[in-house]
Coordinates of C-alpha atoms in Angstrom, one line a residue:
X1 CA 65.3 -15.2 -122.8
X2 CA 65.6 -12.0 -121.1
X3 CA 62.9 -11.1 -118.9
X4 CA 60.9 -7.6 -120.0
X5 CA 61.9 -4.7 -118.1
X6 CA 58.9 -4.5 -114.7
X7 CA 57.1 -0.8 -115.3
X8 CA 57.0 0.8 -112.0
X9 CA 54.7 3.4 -111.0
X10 CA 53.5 5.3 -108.0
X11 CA 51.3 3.8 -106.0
X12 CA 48.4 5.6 -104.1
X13 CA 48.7 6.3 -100.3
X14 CA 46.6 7.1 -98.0
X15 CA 49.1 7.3 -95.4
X16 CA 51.2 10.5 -95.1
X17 CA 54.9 8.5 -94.1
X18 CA 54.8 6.9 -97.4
X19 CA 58.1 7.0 -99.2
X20 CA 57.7 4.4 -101.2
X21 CA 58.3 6.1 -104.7
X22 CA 58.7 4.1 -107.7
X23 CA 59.2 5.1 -110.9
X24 CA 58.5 3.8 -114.1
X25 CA 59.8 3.4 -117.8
X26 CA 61.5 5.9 -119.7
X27 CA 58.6 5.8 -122.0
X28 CA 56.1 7.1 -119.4
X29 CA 58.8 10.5 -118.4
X30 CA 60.1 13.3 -119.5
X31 CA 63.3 12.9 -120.1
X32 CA 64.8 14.4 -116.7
X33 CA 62.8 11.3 -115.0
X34 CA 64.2 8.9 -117.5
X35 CA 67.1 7.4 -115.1
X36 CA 65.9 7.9 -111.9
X37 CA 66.3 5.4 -109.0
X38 CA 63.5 3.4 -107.0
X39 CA 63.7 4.9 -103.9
X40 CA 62.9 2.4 -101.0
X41 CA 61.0 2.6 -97.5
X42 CA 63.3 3.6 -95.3
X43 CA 61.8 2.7 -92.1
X44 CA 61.0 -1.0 -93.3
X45 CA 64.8 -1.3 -94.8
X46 CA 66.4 -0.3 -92.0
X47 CA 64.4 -3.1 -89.9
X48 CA 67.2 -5.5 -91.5
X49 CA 69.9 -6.3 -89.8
X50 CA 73.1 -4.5 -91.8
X51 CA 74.7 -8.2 -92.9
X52 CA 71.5 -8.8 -94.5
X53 CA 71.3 -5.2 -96.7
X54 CA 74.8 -5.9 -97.7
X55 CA 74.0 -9.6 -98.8
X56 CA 71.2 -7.9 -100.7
X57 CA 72.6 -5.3 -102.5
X58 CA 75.1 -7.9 -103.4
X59 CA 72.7 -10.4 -104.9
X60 CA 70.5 -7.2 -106.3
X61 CA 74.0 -6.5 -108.4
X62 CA 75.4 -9.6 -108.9
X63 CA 71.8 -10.5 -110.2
X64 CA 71.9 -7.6 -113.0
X65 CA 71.7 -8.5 -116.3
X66 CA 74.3 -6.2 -117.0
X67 CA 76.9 -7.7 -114.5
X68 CA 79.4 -8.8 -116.9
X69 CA 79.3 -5.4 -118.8
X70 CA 79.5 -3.2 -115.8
X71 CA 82.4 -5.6 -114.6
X72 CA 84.3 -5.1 -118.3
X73 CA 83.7 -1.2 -117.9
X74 CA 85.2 -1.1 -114.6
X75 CA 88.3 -3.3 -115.9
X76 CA 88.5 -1.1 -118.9
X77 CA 88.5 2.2 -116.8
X78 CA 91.2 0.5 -114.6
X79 CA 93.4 0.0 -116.8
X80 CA 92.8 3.6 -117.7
X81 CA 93.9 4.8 -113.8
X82 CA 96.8 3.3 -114.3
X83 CA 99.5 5.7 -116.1
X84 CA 97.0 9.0 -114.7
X85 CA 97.8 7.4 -111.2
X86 CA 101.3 8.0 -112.5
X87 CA 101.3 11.2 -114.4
X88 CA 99.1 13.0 -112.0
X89 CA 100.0 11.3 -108.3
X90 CA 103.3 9.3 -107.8
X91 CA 105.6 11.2 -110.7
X92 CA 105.0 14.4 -109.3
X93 CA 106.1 13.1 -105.8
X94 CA 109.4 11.4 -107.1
X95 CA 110.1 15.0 -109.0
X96 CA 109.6 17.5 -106.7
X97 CA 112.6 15.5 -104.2
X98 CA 114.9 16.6 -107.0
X99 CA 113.1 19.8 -109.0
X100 CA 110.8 22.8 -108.0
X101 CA 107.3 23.2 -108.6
X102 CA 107.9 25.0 -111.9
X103 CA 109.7 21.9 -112.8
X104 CA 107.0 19.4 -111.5
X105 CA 104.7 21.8 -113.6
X106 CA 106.6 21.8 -116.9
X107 CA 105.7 17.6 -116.1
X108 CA 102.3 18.4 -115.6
X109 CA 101.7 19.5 -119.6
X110 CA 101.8 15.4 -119.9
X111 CA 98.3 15.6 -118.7
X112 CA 97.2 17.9 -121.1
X113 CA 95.6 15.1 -123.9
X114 CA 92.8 14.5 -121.5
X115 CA 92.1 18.0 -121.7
X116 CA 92.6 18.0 -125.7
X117 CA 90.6 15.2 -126.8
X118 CA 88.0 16.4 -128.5
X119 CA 89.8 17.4 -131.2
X120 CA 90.2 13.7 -132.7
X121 CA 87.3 12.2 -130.5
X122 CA 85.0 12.4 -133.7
X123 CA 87.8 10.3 -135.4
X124 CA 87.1 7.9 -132.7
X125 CA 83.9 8.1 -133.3
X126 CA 83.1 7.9 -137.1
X127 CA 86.3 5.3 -138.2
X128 CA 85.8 1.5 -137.4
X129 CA 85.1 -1.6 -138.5
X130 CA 81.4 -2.8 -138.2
X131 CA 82.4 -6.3 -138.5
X132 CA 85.1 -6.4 -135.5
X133 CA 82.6 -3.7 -133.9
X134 CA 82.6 -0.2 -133.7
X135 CA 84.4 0.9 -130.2
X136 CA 86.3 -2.5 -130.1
X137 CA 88.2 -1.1 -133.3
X138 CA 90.3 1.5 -131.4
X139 CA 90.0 -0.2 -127.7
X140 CA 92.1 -2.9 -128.7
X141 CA 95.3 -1.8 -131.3
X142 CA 95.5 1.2 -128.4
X143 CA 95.4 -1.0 -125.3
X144 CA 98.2 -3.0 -127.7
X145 CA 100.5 0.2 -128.3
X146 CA 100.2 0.8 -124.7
X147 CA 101.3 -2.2 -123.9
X148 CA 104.3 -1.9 -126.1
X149 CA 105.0 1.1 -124.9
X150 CA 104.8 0.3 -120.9
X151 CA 107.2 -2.9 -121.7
X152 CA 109.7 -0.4 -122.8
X153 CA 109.4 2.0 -120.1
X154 CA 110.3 -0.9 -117.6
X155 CA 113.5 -1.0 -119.2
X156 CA 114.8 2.6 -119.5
X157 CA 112.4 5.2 -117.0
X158 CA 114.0 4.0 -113.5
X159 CA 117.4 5.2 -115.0
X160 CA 115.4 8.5 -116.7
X161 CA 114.0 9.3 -113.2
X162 CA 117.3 9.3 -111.2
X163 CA 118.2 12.3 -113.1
X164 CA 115.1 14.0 -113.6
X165 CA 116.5 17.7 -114.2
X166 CA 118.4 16.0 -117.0
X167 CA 115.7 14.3 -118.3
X168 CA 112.8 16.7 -117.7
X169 CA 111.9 16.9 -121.1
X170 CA 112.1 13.2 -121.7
X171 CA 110.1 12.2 -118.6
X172 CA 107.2 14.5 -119.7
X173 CA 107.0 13.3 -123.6
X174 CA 107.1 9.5 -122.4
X175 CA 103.7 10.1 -119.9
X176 CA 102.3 12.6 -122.9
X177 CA 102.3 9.4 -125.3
X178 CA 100.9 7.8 -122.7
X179 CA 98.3 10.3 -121.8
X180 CA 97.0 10.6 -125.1
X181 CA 96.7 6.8 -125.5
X182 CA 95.1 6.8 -122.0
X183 CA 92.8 9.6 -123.4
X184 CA 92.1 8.3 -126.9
X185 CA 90.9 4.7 -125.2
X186 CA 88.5 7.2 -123.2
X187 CA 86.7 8.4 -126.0
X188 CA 85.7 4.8 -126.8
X189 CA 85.1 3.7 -123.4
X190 CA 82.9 6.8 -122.4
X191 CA 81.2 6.2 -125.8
X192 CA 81.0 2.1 -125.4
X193 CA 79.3 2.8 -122.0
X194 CA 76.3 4.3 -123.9
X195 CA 75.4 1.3 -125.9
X196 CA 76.5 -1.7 -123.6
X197 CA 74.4 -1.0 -120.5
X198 CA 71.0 -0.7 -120.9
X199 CA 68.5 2.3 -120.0
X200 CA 67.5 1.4 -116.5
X201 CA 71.5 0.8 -115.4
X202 CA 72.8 3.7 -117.8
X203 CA 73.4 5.9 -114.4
X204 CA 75.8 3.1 -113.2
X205 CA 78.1 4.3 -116.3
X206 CA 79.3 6.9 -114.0
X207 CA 79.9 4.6 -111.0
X208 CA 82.1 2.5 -113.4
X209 CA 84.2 5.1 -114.3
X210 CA 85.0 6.3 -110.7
X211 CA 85.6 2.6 -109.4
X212 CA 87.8 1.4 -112.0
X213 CA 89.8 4.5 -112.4
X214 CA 89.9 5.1 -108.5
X215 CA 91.1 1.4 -108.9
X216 CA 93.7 1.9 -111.2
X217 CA 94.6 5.3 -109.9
X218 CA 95.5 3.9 -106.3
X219 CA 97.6 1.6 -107.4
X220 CA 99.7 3.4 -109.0
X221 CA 99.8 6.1 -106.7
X222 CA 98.9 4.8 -103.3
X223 CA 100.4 1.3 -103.2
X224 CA 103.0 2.0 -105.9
X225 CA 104.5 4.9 -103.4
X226 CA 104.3 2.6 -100.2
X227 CA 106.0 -0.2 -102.1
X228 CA 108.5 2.5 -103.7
X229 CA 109.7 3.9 -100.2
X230 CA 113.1 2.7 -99.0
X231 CA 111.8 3.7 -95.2
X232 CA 108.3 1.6 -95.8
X233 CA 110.0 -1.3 -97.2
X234 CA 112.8 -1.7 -94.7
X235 CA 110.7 -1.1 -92.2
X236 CA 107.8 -3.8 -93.1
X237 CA 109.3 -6.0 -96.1
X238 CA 112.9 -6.5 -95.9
X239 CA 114.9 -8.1 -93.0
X240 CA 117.9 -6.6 -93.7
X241 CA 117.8 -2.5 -94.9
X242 CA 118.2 -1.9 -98.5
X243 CA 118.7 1.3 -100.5
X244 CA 115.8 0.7 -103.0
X245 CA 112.1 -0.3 -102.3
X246 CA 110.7 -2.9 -102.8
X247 CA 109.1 -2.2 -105.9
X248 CA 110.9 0.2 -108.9
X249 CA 108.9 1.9 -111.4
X250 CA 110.3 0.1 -114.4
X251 CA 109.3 -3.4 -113.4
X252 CA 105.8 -2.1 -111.9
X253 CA 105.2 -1.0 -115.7
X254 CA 106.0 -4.1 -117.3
X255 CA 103.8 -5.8 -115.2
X256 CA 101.1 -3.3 -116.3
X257 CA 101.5 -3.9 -120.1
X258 CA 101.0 -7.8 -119.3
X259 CA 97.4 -6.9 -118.0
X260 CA 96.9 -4.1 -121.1
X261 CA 97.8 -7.6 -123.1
X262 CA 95.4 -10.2 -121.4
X263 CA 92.3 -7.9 -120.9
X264 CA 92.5 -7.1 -124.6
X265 CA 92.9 -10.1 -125.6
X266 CA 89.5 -11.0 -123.9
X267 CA 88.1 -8.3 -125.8
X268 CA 88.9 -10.3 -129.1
X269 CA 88.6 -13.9 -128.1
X270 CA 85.5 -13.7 -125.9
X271 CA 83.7 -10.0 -126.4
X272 CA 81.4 -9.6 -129.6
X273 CA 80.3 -5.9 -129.6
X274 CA 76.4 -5.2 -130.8
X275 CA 77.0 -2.0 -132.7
X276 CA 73.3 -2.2 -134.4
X277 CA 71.3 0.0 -132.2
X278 CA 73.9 3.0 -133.1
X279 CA 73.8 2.0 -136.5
X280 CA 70.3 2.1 -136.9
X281 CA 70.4 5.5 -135.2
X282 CA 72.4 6.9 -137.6
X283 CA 76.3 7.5 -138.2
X284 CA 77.7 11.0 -137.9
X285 CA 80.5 11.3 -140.1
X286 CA 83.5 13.2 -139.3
X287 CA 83.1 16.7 -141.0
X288 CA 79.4 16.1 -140.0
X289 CA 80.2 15.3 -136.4
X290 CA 82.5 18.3 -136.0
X291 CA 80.0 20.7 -137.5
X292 CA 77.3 19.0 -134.9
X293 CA 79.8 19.8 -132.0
X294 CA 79.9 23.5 -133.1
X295 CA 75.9 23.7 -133.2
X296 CA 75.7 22.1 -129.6
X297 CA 78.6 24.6 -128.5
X298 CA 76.3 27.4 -130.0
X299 CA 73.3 26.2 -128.1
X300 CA 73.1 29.8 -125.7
X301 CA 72.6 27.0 -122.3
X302 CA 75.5 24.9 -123.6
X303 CA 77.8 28.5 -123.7
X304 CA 76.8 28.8 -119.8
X305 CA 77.7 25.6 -118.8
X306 CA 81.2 25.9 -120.7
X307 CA 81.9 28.9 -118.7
X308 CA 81.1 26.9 -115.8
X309 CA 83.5 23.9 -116.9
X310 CA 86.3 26.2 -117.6
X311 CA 86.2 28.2 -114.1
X312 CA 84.8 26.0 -111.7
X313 CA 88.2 24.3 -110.8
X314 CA 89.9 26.9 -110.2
X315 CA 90.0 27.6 -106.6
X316 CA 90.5 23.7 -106.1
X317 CA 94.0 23.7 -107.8
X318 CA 96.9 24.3 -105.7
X319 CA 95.1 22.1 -103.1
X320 CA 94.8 19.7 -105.8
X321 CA 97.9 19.8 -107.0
X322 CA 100.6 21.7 -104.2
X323 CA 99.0 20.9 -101.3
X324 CA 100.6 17.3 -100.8
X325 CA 103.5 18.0 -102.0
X326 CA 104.3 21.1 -99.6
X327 CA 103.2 18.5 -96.7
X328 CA 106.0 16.5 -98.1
X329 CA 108.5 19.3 -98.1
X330 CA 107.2 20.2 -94.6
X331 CA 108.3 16.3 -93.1
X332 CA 105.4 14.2 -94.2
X333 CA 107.2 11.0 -95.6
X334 CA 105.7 9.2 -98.7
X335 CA 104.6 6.2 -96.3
X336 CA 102.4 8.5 -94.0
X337 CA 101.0 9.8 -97.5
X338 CA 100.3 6.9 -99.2
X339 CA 98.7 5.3 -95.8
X340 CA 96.5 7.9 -95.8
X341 CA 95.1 7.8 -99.2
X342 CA 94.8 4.1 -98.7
X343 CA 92.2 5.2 -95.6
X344 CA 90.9 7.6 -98.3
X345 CA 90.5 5.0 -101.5
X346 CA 87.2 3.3 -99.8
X347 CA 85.5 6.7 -98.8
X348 CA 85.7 7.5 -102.5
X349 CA 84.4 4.2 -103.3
X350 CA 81.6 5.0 -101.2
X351 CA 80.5 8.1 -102.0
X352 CA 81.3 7.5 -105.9
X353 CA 78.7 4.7 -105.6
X354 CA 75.9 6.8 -104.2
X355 CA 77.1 9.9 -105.5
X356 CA 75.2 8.4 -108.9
X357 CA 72.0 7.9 -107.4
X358 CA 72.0 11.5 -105.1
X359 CA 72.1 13.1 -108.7
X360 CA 69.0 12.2 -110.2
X361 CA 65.5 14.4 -110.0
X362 CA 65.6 17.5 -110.9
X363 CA 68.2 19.2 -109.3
X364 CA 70.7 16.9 -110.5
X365 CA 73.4 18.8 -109.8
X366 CA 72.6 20.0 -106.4
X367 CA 75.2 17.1 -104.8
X368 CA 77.8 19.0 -107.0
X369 CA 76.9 22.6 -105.6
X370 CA 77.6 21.2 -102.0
X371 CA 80.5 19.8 -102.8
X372 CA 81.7 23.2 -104.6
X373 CA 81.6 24.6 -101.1
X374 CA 83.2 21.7 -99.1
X375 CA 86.2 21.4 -101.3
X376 CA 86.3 25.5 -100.8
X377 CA 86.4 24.8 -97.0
X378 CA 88.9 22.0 -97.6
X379 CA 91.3 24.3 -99.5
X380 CA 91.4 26.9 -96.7
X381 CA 91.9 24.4 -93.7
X382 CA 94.7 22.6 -95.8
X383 CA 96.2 25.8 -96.0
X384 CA 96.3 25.9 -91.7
X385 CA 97.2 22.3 -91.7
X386 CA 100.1 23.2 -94.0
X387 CA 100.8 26.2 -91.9
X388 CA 101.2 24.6 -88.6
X389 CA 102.8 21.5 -89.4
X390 CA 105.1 20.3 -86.7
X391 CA 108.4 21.6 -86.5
X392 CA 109.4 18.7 -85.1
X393 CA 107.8 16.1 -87.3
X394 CA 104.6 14.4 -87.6
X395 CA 103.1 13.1 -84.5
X396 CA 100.5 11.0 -84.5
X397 CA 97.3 13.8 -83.8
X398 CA 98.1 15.3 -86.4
X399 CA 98.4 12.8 -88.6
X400 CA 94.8 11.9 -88.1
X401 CA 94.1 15.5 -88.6
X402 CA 96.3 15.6 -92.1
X403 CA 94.0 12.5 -92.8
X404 CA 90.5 14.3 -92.2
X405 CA 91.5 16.8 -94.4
X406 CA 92.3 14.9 -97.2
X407 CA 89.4 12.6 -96.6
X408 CA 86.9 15.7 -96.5
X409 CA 88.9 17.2 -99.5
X410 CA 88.6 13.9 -102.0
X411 CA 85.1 12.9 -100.7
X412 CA 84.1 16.7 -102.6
X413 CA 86.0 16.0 -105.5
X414 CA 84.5 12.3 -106.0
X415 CA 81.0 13.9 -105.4
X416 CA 81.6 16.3 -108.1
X417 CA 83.1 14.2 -110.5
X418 CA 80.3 11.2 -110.4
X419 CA 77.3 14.5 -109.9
X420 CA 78.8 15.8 -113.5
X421 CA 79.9 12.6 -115.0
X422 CA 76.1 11.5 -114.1
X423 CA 74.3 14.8 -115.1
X424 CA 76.3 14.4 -118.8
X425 CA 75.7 10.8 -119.6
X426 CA 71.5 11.6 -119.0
X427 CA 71.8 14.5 -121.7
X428 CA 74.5 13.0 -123.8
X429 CA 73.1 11.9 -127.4
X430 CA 73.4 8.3 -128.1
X431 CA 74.1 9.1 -131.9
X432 CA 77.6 10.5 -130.9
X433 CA 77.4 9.0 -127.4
X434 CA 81.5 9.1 -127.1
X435 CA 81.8 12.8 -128.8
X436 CA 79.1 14.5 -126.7
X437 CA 80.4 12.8 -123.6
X438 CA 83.9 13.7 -125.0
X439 CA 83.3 17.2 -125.3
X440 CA 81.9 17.6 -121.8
X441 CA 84.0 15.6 -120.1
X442 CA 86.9 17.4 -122.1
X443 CA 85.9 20.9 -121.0
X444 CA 85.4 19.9 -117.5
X445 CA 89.0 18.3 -117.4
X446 CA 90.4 21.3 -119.2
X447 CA 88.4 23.6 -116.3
X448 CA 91.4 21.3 -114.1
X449 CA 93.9 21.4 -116.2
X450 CA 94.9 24.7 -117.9
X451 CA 95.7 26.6 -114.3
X452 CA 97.8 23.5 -113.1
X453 CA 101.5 24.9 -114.9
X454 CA 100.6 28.3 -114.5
X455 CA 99.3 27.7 -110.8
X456 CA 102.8 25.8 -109.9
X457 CA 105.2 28.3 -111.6
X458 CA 103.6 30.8 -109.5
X459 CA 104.1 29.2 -106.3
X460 CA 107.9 29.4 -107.3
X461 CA 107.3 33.5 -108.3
X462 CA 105.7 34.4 -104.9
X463 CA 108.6 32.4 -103.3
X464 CA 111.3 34.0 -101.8
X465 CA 113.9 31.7 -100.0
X466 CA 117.6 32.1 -98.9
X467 CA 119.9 29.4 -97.4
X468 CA 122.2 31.4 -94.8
X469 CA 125.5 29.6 -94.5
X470 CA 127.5 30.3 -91.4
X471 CA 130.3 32.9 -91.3
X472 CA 133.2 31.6 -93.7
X473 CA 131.3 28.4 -94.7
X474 CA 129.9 30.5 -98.4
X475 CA 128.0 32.5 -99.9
X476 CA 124.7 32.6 -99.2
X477 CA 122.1 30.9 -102.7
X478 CA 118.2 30.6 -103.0
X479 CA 116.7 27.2 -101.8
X480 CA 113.5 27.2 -102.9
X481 CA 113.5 23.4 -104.8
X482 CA 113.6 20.8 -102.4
X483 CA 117.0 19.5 -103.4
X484 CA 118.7 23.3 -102.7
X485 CA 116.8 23.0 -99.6
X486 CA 118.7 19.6 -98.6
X487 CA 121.8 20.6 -99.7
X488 CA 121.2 24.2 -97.7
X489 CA 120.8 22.0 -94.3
X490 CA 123.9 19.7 -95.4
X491 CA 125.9 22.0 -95.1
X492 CA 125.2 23.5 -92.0
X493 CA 123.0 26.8 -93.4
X494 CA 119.2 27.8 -92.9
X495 CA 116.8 27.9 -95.3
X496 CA 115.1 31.4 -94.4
X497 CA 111.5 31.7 -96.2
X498 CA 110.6 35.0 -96.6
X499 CA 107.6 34.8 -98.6
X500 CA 105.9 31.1 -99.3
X501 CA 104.2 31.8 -102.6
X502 CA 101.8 28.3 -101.9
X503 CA 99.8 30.7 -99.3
X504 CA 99.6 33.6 -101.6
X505 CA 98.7 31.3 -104.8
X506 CA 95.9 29.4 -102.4
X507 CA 94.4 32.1 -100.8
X508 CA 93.6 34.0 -104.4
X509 CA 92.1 30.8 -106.1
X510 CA 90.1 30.1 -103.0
X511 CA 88.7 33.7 -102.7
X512 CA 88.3 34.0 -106.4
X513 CA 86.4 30.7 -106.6
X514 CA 84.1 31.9 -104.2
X515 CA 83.6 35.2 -105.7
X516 CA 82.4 33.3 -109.1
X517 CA 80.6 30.4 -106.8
X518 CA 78.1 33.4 -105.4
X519 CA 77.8 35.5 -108.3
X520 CA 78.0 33.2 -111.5
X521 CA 78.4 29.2 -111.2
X522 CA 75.3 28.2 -108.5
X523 CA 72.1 30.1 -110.3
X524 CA 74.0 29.3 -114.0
X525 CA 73.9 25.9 -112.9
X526 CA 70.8 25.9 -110.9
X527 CA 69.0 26.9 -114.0
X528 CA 70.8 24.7 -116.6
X529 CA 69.9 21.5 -114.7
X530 CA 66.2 22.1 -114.8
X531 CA 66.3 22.1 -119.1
X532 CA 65.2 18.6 -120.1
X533 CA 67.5 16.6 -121.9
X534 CA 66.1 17.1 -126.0
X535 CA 67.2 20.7 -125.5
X536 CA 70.7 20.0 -124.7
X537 CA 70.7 17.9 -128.3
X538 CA 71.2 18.6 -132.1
X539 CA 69.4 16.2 -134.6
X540 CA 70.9 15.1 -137.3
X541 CA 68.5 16.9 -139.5
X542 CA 69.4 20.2 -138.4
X543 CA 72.9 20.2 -139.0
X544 CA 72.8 20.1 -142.6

């Protein structure tokens, strides 16, 4: 028998030092208090040595009561960082050896589900079965089709991605099925996440979500490159050079859609889902559930903080999304880059972790608004580091500085993510836990998405670049796309840039971003995090 949640409360002090603030039941708050964290006595926890606070914020977790669940989220968000680690970090880089960055963006529309999702997400929402349990009914035939799906890929994409200006179109529809599967098993994850932790550990919902798709996302980007590189595998795998990696993309899929199949079928043998307490809250029905998205998008605070989603990414994008891959045209080989985001996976680990409790009182979203600016000042230096990349190739300082940057650069963007995912799950309402999340979380991901093809087509526009052959060795052709840029030094020309459109595209988001940072996004958001949580909801009542 589960033991009754401990109130906690304030107690008096006559001494001035005393931090030791506890806070207690949701029933006893307003609703912006109703997740926050006991914070402890600093000067008496840092008395232990640091093997002991480790051991005890181990046996504080493993001790939860909602251990198992927050273990299954985390495994169910994995499995969801597995084709974006793809779609969004290791297919890019195999692209852009062969295509430009229009070409790479024409790829990037695969990512474009996560940004559409709320479209069906009420679908998701309203259709189940209450018998095999209400988020388990579209968890487990999607995990399924994925599956399916990945054990085809392993036989066909290796051959699809060898000729990738052939197949373009093929490549992108393939990770667009998988996207939107990806994105549709979101909806009832998000929405799951609600319901299967309880009140007091509801702020860990967040933490989930970054760990397991952080997870998920490095393998398939980080480890999947390393293991992909011919120069990384001869050098610390094989014993005699081969012209492959070690690891293709085709098999690395099929041994994904063996996991999709086990973890699901956990799901059904051993996972029983409690979908009572939403139940007894109330079922929004589709057309009823649309019509309540369109009241909470009417709500005159809600409008703000769309604006915000839709804009606040954009001075982040080509960082985001050129950045790495002009290090790589520069000389930066996909071993040095994949090292480095193996330094960077733990950092985001880190800070994803605490990120969830630094976003709690009432400024929330104050972690966020730092971060803003950092990941401003990290899109400027990565524009120097860019710049004044050795001619040469990569020596080993600046390697390390390459590596600060991008450690500064995803440490910002992991803040911001958990600070928002954290700030939406407190106001999200439990009746349509997996739409409101949904919604939010779609806007925000559109805010990163939309700019992303029109962003890398750009970068091609401002880009003016000539390959000047010899005398009597040819006419002279433009070698902008990394494979006319190889063929250029083949055969003996020089690729002359004239104009690098990356600088020109970078240096407008960033200056636009803080243009809107200053005049529109901090006080909007300052003043939208203060509103308690009933005002950001719509009762069931009212939207008929």
């Amino acid at each position: 028998m589960e033991d009754a949640p401990r109130r906690r409360t304030r107690e008096p002090s006559s001494s001035s030092n005393d931090v030791g603030i506890t806070i207690g039941g949701s029933g006893t708050h307003t609703p912006t208090q109703k997740y926050a964290f006991e914070i402890e006595d600093p000067a008496a926890y840092a008395k232990l040595p640091l093997t002991d606070r480790v051991v005890n914020k181990w046996r504080a977790f493993y001790g939860n009561k909602d251990f198992g669940n927050i273990t299954l989220l985390i495994a169910l968000y994995w499995l969801q960082g597995i084709p974006l680690g793809l779609a969004h970090g290791s297919i890019p880089f195999l692209l852009k050896e062969k295509l430009s960055f229009a070409q790479v963006g024409l790829f990037s529309l695969a990512g474009y589900p996560y940004s559409l999702k709320l479209f069906w997400s009420p679908f998701v929402d309203s259709l189940y079965d209450r018998k095999f349990g209400r988020r388990k009914s579209w968890i487990v035939p999607i995990q399924l089709i994925t599956a399916l799906v990945f054990w085809w890929m392993g036989g066909h994409i290796d051959g699809l991605v060898r000729n990738p200006a052939e197949n373009i179109y093929g490549i992108m529809y393939l990770f667009l099925a998988i996207v939107f599967l990806s994105a549709t098993q979101d909806i009832a994850v998000d929405g799951w996440a609600l319901t299967l932790l309880s009140k007091e550990n509801l702020s860990y919902a967040s933490t989930c979500q970054t760990v397991g798709i952080n997870c998920g996302f490095f393998l398939s980007f980080t480890v999947f490159l390393a293991l992909n590189s011919v120069e990384f595998s001869n050098k610390y795998i094989f014993s005699v050079p081969r012209d492959e990696g070690f690891l293709q993309l085709g098999p690395y899929l099929a041994f994904w859609a063996v996991a999709y199949v086990l973890v699901t079928l956990y799901l059904v043998v051993f996972k029983t889902e409690d979908s009572s307490s939403e139940d007894e809250a109330g079922s929004y029905g589709i057309a009823e559930t649309y019509k309540t998205i369109w009241r909470i998008c009417k709500l005159p605070h809600m409008q703000q903080f769309i604006i915000v989603l839709l804009v606040a990414k954009v001075g982040f994008i080509p960082n985001d999304t050129t950045t790495q891959l002009k290090l790589i045209e520069r000389g930066l080989h996909r071993e040095d880059m994949a090292l480095a985001v193996l330094i960077d996976f733990p950092v985001q680990i880190f800070f994803g972790y605490y990120a969830a409790r630094w976003s709690q009182g009432a400024s929330k979203l104050k972690p966020w608004r730092l971060a803003f600016v950092l990941r401003l000042l990290c899109s400027a230096l990565s524009m120097s580091v860019v710049y004044y990349f050795p001619q040469g190739g990569l020596t080993t300082g600046y390697f390390y500085v390459v590596l600060i940057t991008m450690v500064a650069s995803s440490m910002a963007k992991t803040v911001q993510f958990v600070g928002m995912t954290a700030f939406v799950t407190q106001i999200a309402d439990p009746v349509i836990g997996g739409t409101y999340m949904t919604l939010l979380n779609t806007l925000s991901n559109f805010g990163g998405t939309w700019p992303v093809y029109f962003i890398m087509r750009a970068v091609d526009y401002f880009t003016s670049a000539t390959c000047l052959m010899p005398a009597g060795m040819g006419d002279s052709y433009a070698c902008s796309t990394q494979e006319a840029r190889s063929r250029c030094v083949k055969e003996g020309g020089l690729c002359n840039v004239t104009w690098d459109g990356y600088y020109i595209v970078s240096a407008s988001c960033t200056l636009l971003a803080l243009v809107l940072f200053v005049g529109y996004i901090r006080p909007t958001v300052h003043r939208l995090e203060r509103h308690p949580a009933h005002l950001w909801r719509v009762t069931k009542e009212s939207t008929k």
